[in-house]
Coordinates of C-alpha atoms and ligand atoms in Angstrom, one line a residue:
M189 CA 16.4 -22.3 -13.0
A190 CA 15.8 -18.3 -12.7
I191 CA 14.1 -15.9 -10.8
A192 CA 11.7 -13.3 -10.9
I193 CA 9.7 -10.2 -10.2
M194 CA 6.7 -8.6 -10.8
C195 CA 4.1 -6.0 -9.2
S196 CA 0.0 -6.7 -8.7
G197 CA -2.2 -4.6 -7.9
G198 CA -2.2 -0.5 -7.0
D199 CA 1.0 0.7 -7.5
S200 CA 3.2 1.8 -4.1
A201 CA 6.4 4.3 -4.0
G202 CA 9.1 1.5 -3.0
M203 CA 8.5 -0.9 -5.5
N204 CA 11.2 0.3 -7.9
P205 CA 13.9 0.6 -5.1
A206 CA 12.9 -3.4 -4.5
I207 CA 12.8 -4.1 -8.5
K208 CA 16.3 -2.5 -8.3
T209 CA 17.7 -4.5 -5.5
F210 CA 16.1 -8.1 -6.6
V211 CA 18.2 -7.6 -9.6
E212 CA 21.2 -6.3 -8.1
R213 CA 21.1 -9.7 -5.4
A214 CA 20.5 -12.1 -7.9
L215 CA 23.2 -10.9 -10.1
V216 CA 25.4 -11.1 -6.8
H217 CA 24.6 -14.4 -6.2
D218 CA 25.1 -15.5 -10.2
E219 CA 21.3 -15.8 -10.7
K220 CA 19.4 -14.8 -13.8
P221 CA 17.0 -12.0 -13.3
Y222 CA 13.5 -11.9 -15.2
L223 CA 11.4 -9.0 -15.0
I224 CA 7.6 -9.5 -15.6
Y225 CA 6.2 -6.5 -16.8
D226 CA 2.1 -5.5 -16.3
G227 CA 1.7 -7.7 -13.2
L228 CA -0.5 -11.1 -13.5
E229 CA -1.6 -10.1 -16.8
G230 CA 1.7 -10.0 -18.3
L231 CA 2.6 -13.2 -16.8
I232 CA -0.5 -14.8 -18.7
D233 CA 0.6 -12.8 -21.6
N234 CA 4.5 -13.6 -21.4
K235 CA 5.8 -10.0 -21.2
I236 CA 9.2 -11.6 -19.2
S237 CA 12.5 -10.5 -19.9
L238 CA 15.9 -11.1 -18.6
A239 CA 17.2 -8.0 -16.8
S240 CA 20.7 -6.3 -16.8
Y241 CA 21.9 -4.0 -14.5
Q242 CA 21.4 -1.0 -16.9
D243 CA 17.6 -1.7 -16.8
V244 CA 17.5 -1.0 -13.2
S245 CA 19.7 2.1 -13.3
N246 CA 18.4 5.6 -12.6
I247 CA 15.0 4.1 -11.0
V248 CA 15.7 4.5 -7.0
H249 CA 14.1 7.7 -7.0
R250 CA 11.0 7.1 -9.2
G251 CA 7.8 6.4 -7.8
G252 CA 5.0 3.8 -9.1
T253 CA 7.0 0.8 -10.8
I254 CA 9.0 0.7 -14.1
L255 CA 7.4 -2.8 -14.4
R256 CA 3.5 -1.3 -13.9
S257 CA 0.9 -3.5 -12.6
S258 CA -2.7 -4.7 -13.2
R259 CA -5.3 -6.2 -11.6
S260 CA -6.1 -9.1 -13.3
K261 CA -9.5 -11.0 -13.3
R262 CA -8.3 -13.4 -15.7
F263 CA -6.1 -15.3 -13.6
F264 CA -8.9 -16.1 -10.8
E265 CA -9.6 -19.0 -13.9
Y266 CA -7.4 -21.9 -13.9
K267 CA -6.6 -22.3 -17.3
Y268 CA -5.2 -18.5 -17.9
R269 CA -2.8 -19.6 -14.7
K270 CA -1.9 -22.8 -16.1
I271 CA -0.8 -20.6 -19.3
A272 CA 1.3 -18.4 -16.7
Y273 CA 2.7 -21.2 -15.1
E274 CA 4.0 -22.6 -18.7
N275 CA 5.0 -19.4 -20.1
L276 CA 7.8 -19.8 -16.6
Q277 CA 8.3 -23.0 -17.1
T278 CA 9.4 -22.3 -20.7
L279 CA 12.2 -19.5 -19.4
G280 CA 13.4 -21.8 -16.1
I281 CA 11.7 -19.3 -13.7
D282 CA 10.8 -21.7 -10.6
K283 CA 11.1 -18.7 -8.3
L284 CA 9.2 -15.7 -7.7
V285 CA 8.9 -11.9 -5.9
V286 CA 5.7 -10.8 -5.9
L287 CA 5.4 -7.0 -4.5
G288 CA 1.8 -6.6 -3.9
G289 CA -1.3 -6.3 -1.4
D290 CA -3.5 -8.9 0.1
G291 CA -5.6 -9.8 -3.5
S292 CA -2.4 -10.5 -5.1
F293 CA -1.5 -13.0 -2.3
R294 CA -4.0 -14.6 -2.0
A295 CA -4.1 -15.1 -6.5
M296 CA 0.1 -16.5 -5.4
G297 CA -1.4 -19.0 -2.8
Q298 CA -3.7 -20.3 -5.2
F299 CA -0.9 -20.2 -7.8
Y300 CA 1.0 -22.3 -5.6
E301 CA -1.4 -24.7 -4.8
D302 CA -1.9 -24.8 -8.6
F303 CA 1.6 -25.4 -9.7
R304 CA 3.8 -25.5 -6.5
V305 CA 6.0 -22.3 -8.0
N306 CA 8.0 -20.6 -4.8
F307 CA 7.7 -16.9 -4.1
V308 CA 8.2 -14.5 -1.5
G309 CA 5.2 -11.8 -1.2
V310 CA 6.6 -8.4 -0.2
P311 CA 3.5 -6.5 1.5
S312 CA 3.2 -3.4 -0.6
T313 CA 0.5 -1.1 -0.7
I314 CA -0.3 2.4 0.3
D315 CA -3.4 1.1 1.5
N316 CA -1.1 -0.4 4.8
D317 CA -3.7 -3.2 5.5
I318 CA -2.4 -6.3 4.9
F319 CA -2.7 -8.8 8.0
G320 CA 0.3 -9.9 9.9
T321 CA 2.6 -6.5 9.2
D322 CA 2.2 -3.2 10.7
Y323 CA 4.2 -1.7 7.3
C324 CA 3.3 -2.3 3.7
L325 CA 5.6 -0.7 1.5
G326 CA 4.8 2.6 -0.2
V327 CA 2.9 3.8 3.3
D328 CA 5.7 6.2 4.0
T329 CA 5.9 8.0 0.9
A330 CA 2.0 8.3 0.6
L331 CA 1.6 9.7 4.5
N332 CA 4.1 12.0 3.3
V333 CA 2.4 13.3 0.2
I334 CA -0.6 13.6 2.2
R335 CA 1.1 15.8 4.6
V336 CA 2.1 17.9 2.1
S337 CA -0.9 18.1 0.8
I338 CA -2.9 19.0 4.1
D339 CA -0.3 21.4 4.7
Q340 CA -1.0 23.4 1.5
I341 CA -5.1 23.1 2.1
R342 CA -3.6 24.6 5.5
D343 CA -2.7 27.8 4.4
T344 CA -5.8 28.4 2.0
A345 CA -8.1 27.6 4.8
S346 CA -6.7 29.5 7.4
S347 CA -6.9 32.5 4.7
F348 CA -10.1 32.0 3.9
R349 CA -11.6 31.2 7.3
R350 CA -12.6 28.0 6.0
A351 CA -13.4 24.0 7.0
F352 CA -11.5 21.7 4.8
V353 CA -12.9 17.5 4.3
I354 CA -10.1 16.2 2.9
E355 CA -10.7 12.9 1.5
T356 CA -7.8 10.1 1.6
M357 CA -7.4 6.8 0.2
G358 CA -7.0 3.5 1.7
R359 CA -10.3 1.0 0.8
D360 CA -11.7 -0.3 3.8
C361 CA -9.0 0.8 6.0
G362 CA -8.6 4.0 7.8
Y363 CA -4.7 4.3 8.7
L364 CA -3.8 6.9 6.1
A365 CA -6.5 8.7 7.4
L366 CA -5.7 8.3 11.4
V367 CA -2.3 8.8 10.7
S368 CA -2.3 12.0 8.7
S369 CA -4.9 13.2 11.2
V370 CA -3.0 12.7 14.2
T371 CA 0.1 14.3 12.6
S372 CA -1.5 17.2 10.8
G373 CA -3.2 18.1 13.9
A374 CA -7.1 17.8 12.5
E375 CA -9.5 18.5 14.4
V376 CA -12.0 15.3 13.1
C377 CA -11.0 12.2 11.8
I378 CA -13.5 9.7 10.5
I379 CA -12.4 5.8 9.4
P380 CA -14.5 3.0 9.7
E381 CA -12.7 1.5 12.7
L382 CA -14.0 4.3 14.6
K383 CA -17.8 5.4 16.0
Y384 CA -18.0 9.3 16.0
D385 CA -20.3 11.6 17.0
L386 CA -21.0 14.6 14.7
K387 CA -23.2 16.2 17.5
S388 CA -20.3 16.5 20.4
L389 CA -18.1 17.4 17.4
G390 CA -19.9 20.4 16.5
N391 CA -20.7 20.9 19.8
R392 CA -16.9 21.6 20.6
L393 CA -15.9 23.4 17.2
K394 CA -18.8 26.1 17.9
S395 CA -17.5 26.9 21.0
Q396 CA -13.7 26.6 19.3
I397 CA -15.2 29.2 16.3
E398 CA -16.5 31.6 19.1
N399 CA -13.3 31.1 20.6
G400 CA -11.2 32.1 18.0
R401 CA -11.0 29.6 15.3
I402 CA -10.8 30.8 12.1
Y403 CA -10.1 26.7 10.1
A404 CA -10.8 23.5 10.5
L405 CA -9.6 20.3 9.1
C406 CA -11.1 17.4 9.2
I407 CA -9.8 14.2 7.4
V408 CA -12.2 11.5 6.4
S409 CA -11.2 8.0 4.6
E410 CA -12.6 6.6 1.6
G411 CA -13.8 3.6 3.2
A412 CA -16.1 5.9 5.8
K413 CA -18.2 6.9 2.6
V414 CA -19.2 10.1 4.5
T415 CA -16.9 13.2 2.8
D416 CA -20.6 14.9 1.2
K417 CA -22.1 14.3 4.6
V418 CA -19.7 15.5 6.7
A419 CA -19.2 18.8 4.4
K420 CA -23.4 19.5 4.4
W421 CA -22.9 19.3 8.3
I422 CA -20.2 21.2 8.7
E423 CA -21.7 24.0 6.5
E424 CA -25.0 23.5 8.1
D425 CA -24.6 22.6 11.4
V426 CA -21.0 24.3 12.3
G427 CA -21.8 27.3 10.7
M428 CA -18.8 27.4 8.8
Q429 CA -17.8 27.5 5.1
A430 CA -16.9 24.3 4.1
R431 CA -14.5 22.9 1.2
V432 CA -14.0 19.1 -0.1
T433 CA -10.9 17.7 -1.4
I434 CA -10.5 14.4 -2.6
L435 CA -6.6 13.4 -2.5
G436 CA -7.2 10.3 -4.9
H437 CA -4.3 9.1 -6.8
T438 CA -1.8 11.9 -5.9
Q439 CA -1.4 9.6 -2.3
R440 CA 0.0 6.9 -5.2
G441 CA 2.4 8.9 -6.6
G442 CA 5.8 10.7 -5.6
N443 CA 9.6 9.7 -5.2
P444 CA 9.7 7.2 -2.8
T445 CA 10.9 8.9 0.6
V446 CA 14.2 7.4 2.5
Y447 CA 12.4 5.0 5.1
D448 CA 10.5 3.5 2.1
R449 CA 13.7 2.9 0.1
L450 CA 15.6 1.2 3.0
M451 CA 12.6 -0.7 3.3
A452 CA 12.7 -1.7 -0.1
F453 CA 15.8 -3.0 0.1
K454 CA 15.6 -4.9 3.1
F455 CA 12.8 -6.6 2.0
S456 CA 14.1 -7.2 -1.4
R457 CA 17.3 -8.6 -0.6
M458 CA 15.7 -10.9 2.1
A459 CA 13.0 -11.8 -0.5
V460 CA 16.0 -12.9 -3.0
D461 CA 18.1 -15.0 -0.3
K462 CA 15.0 -16.5 0.9
L463 CA 14.5 -18.0 -2.2
L464 CA 18.0 -19.1 -3.4
S465 CA 18.2 -21.3 0.0
D466 CA 15.0 -22.4 0.5
D467 CA 13.0 -24.4 -2.5
K468 CA 10.0 -24.7 -1.2
S469 CA 8.9 -21.0 -0.1
H470 CA 5.4 -20.1 -0.4
E471 CA 5.9 -17.4 2.5
V472 CA 5.8 -13.4 2.7
I473 CA 8.1 -12.0 4.6
V474 CA 6.3 -9.1 7.4
F475 CA 7.9 -6.4 9.2
K476 CA 6.4 -7.2 12.6
D477 CA 7.1 -5.4 16.2
S478 CA 10.2 -4.3 14.8
K479 CA 11.1 -7.5 13.4
F480 CA 11.4 -9.0 10.2
E481 CA 10.0 -12.5 9.9
F482 CA 8.6 -14.9 6.7
V483 CA 5.2 -16.0 7.5
S484 CA 3.1 -18.4 5.5
I485 CA 0.9 -17.7 2.9
E486 CA -1.5 -19.1 4.5
Y487 CA -1.6 -17.4 7.6
I488 CA -1.3 -14.0 5.7
N489 CA -4.4 -14.9 4.1
S490 CA -6.3 -16.3 7.4
G491 CA -6.8 -12.7 8.3
K492 CA -7.9 -9.0 8.5
Y493 CA -5.7 -6.7 9.2
Q494 CA -6.8 -4.2 12.3
I495 CA -5.4 -0.9 13.3
E496 CA -3.3 -1.1 16.6
P497 CA -5.7 -0.1 19.3
E498 CA -2.8 2.2 20.7
L499 CA -2.8 4.4 17.8
L500 CA -6.7 4.2 17.3
T501 CA -6.8 6.3 20.9
L502 CA -4.2 9.0 19.0
A503 CA -7.8 9.9 17.2
D504 CA -9.9 10.4 20.3
R505 CA -10.2 14.3 20.3
M506 CA -11.0 14.0 16.8
V507 CA -14.5 11.6 16.7
Q508 CA -16.5 13.3 19.5
Ligands
F6P835 O1 -5.7 -0.3 -3.1 C1 -4.6 1.0 -3.0 C2 -5.8 1.9 -3.7 O2 -5.0 3.2 -3.8 C3 -6.9 2.2 -2.5 O3 -6.7 3.1 -2.0 C4 -7.8 2.4 -3.5 O4 -9.1 2.9 -3.1 C5 -7.7 2.1 -4.9 O5 -6.1 1.4 -4.8 C6 -8.0 2.5 -6.0 O6 -7.6 1.6 -7.1 P1 -8.0 2.0 -8.5 O7 -6.5 2.6 -8.5 O8 -7.7 0.9 -9.8 O9 -8.8 2.9 -9.0

């Protein structure tokens, strides 16, 4: 029997080092490593091929994923999951490593219930919003991409006496905006997890402007859905010219950082070893309280990720 790897959902930096490690580790174990292209869509359409060292050379430093990814609607239907299962059976693949986010893990939980295909999920999303893990592959690179953008915006903001409202990704989760605000010394941080008070923020900013402040940075997560409202508030209430920058998909790109590469290596190696030593694996490998552990897919799919309360307190001065 053989082992395969695929990416599903939003791509994130670190996927390529994880794919490279997967192939190399499988070959060390004398296992046949297969690559599934185009995510769950490719699994249905049989875009699966046997990998060699050559397929994964020169990729460790590249962002995105050489396997490409997709968000599959068809996989929600049993008839397509059955086709996917039959494709795997034909090639003798009975173990999967899945790099993805919570949507992908729900899909894999269903796939396991249907056909008992063993898998290990590797939490991979820039949103860092998967229940049960403190870290998801790619978040460090995304945070560094955001940091560079904010540093660059600061150059022009300070040259022009302007406020910038910078919108980060993260879907419903404010993690990227929160960590970026704290580490960039922003003035305002608006995320779904925290109540904010524009009146008191406005008073504070006005008094700082009177005392010499010449620019301001407001980081707003896309999930808060108030980017334009915040820009209007700055212009009309605070009295500073404002510009909006939506960082968008730039945050999904970039060469993986050293940290994401190292974590990719560890996650992927442990995932392969687990699948080869346990023929009933349907788990996700998580990094919790600075330790790696395997947790059941049922557990991962049972809760909603919450940002650590201690981390949230770091934004105190940026919400009121
Ligand atoms: O989940 C990753 C993410 O980049 C989110 O932050 C964002 O809301 C979403 O994907 C964007 O999705 P798409 O790439 O399909 O537009």
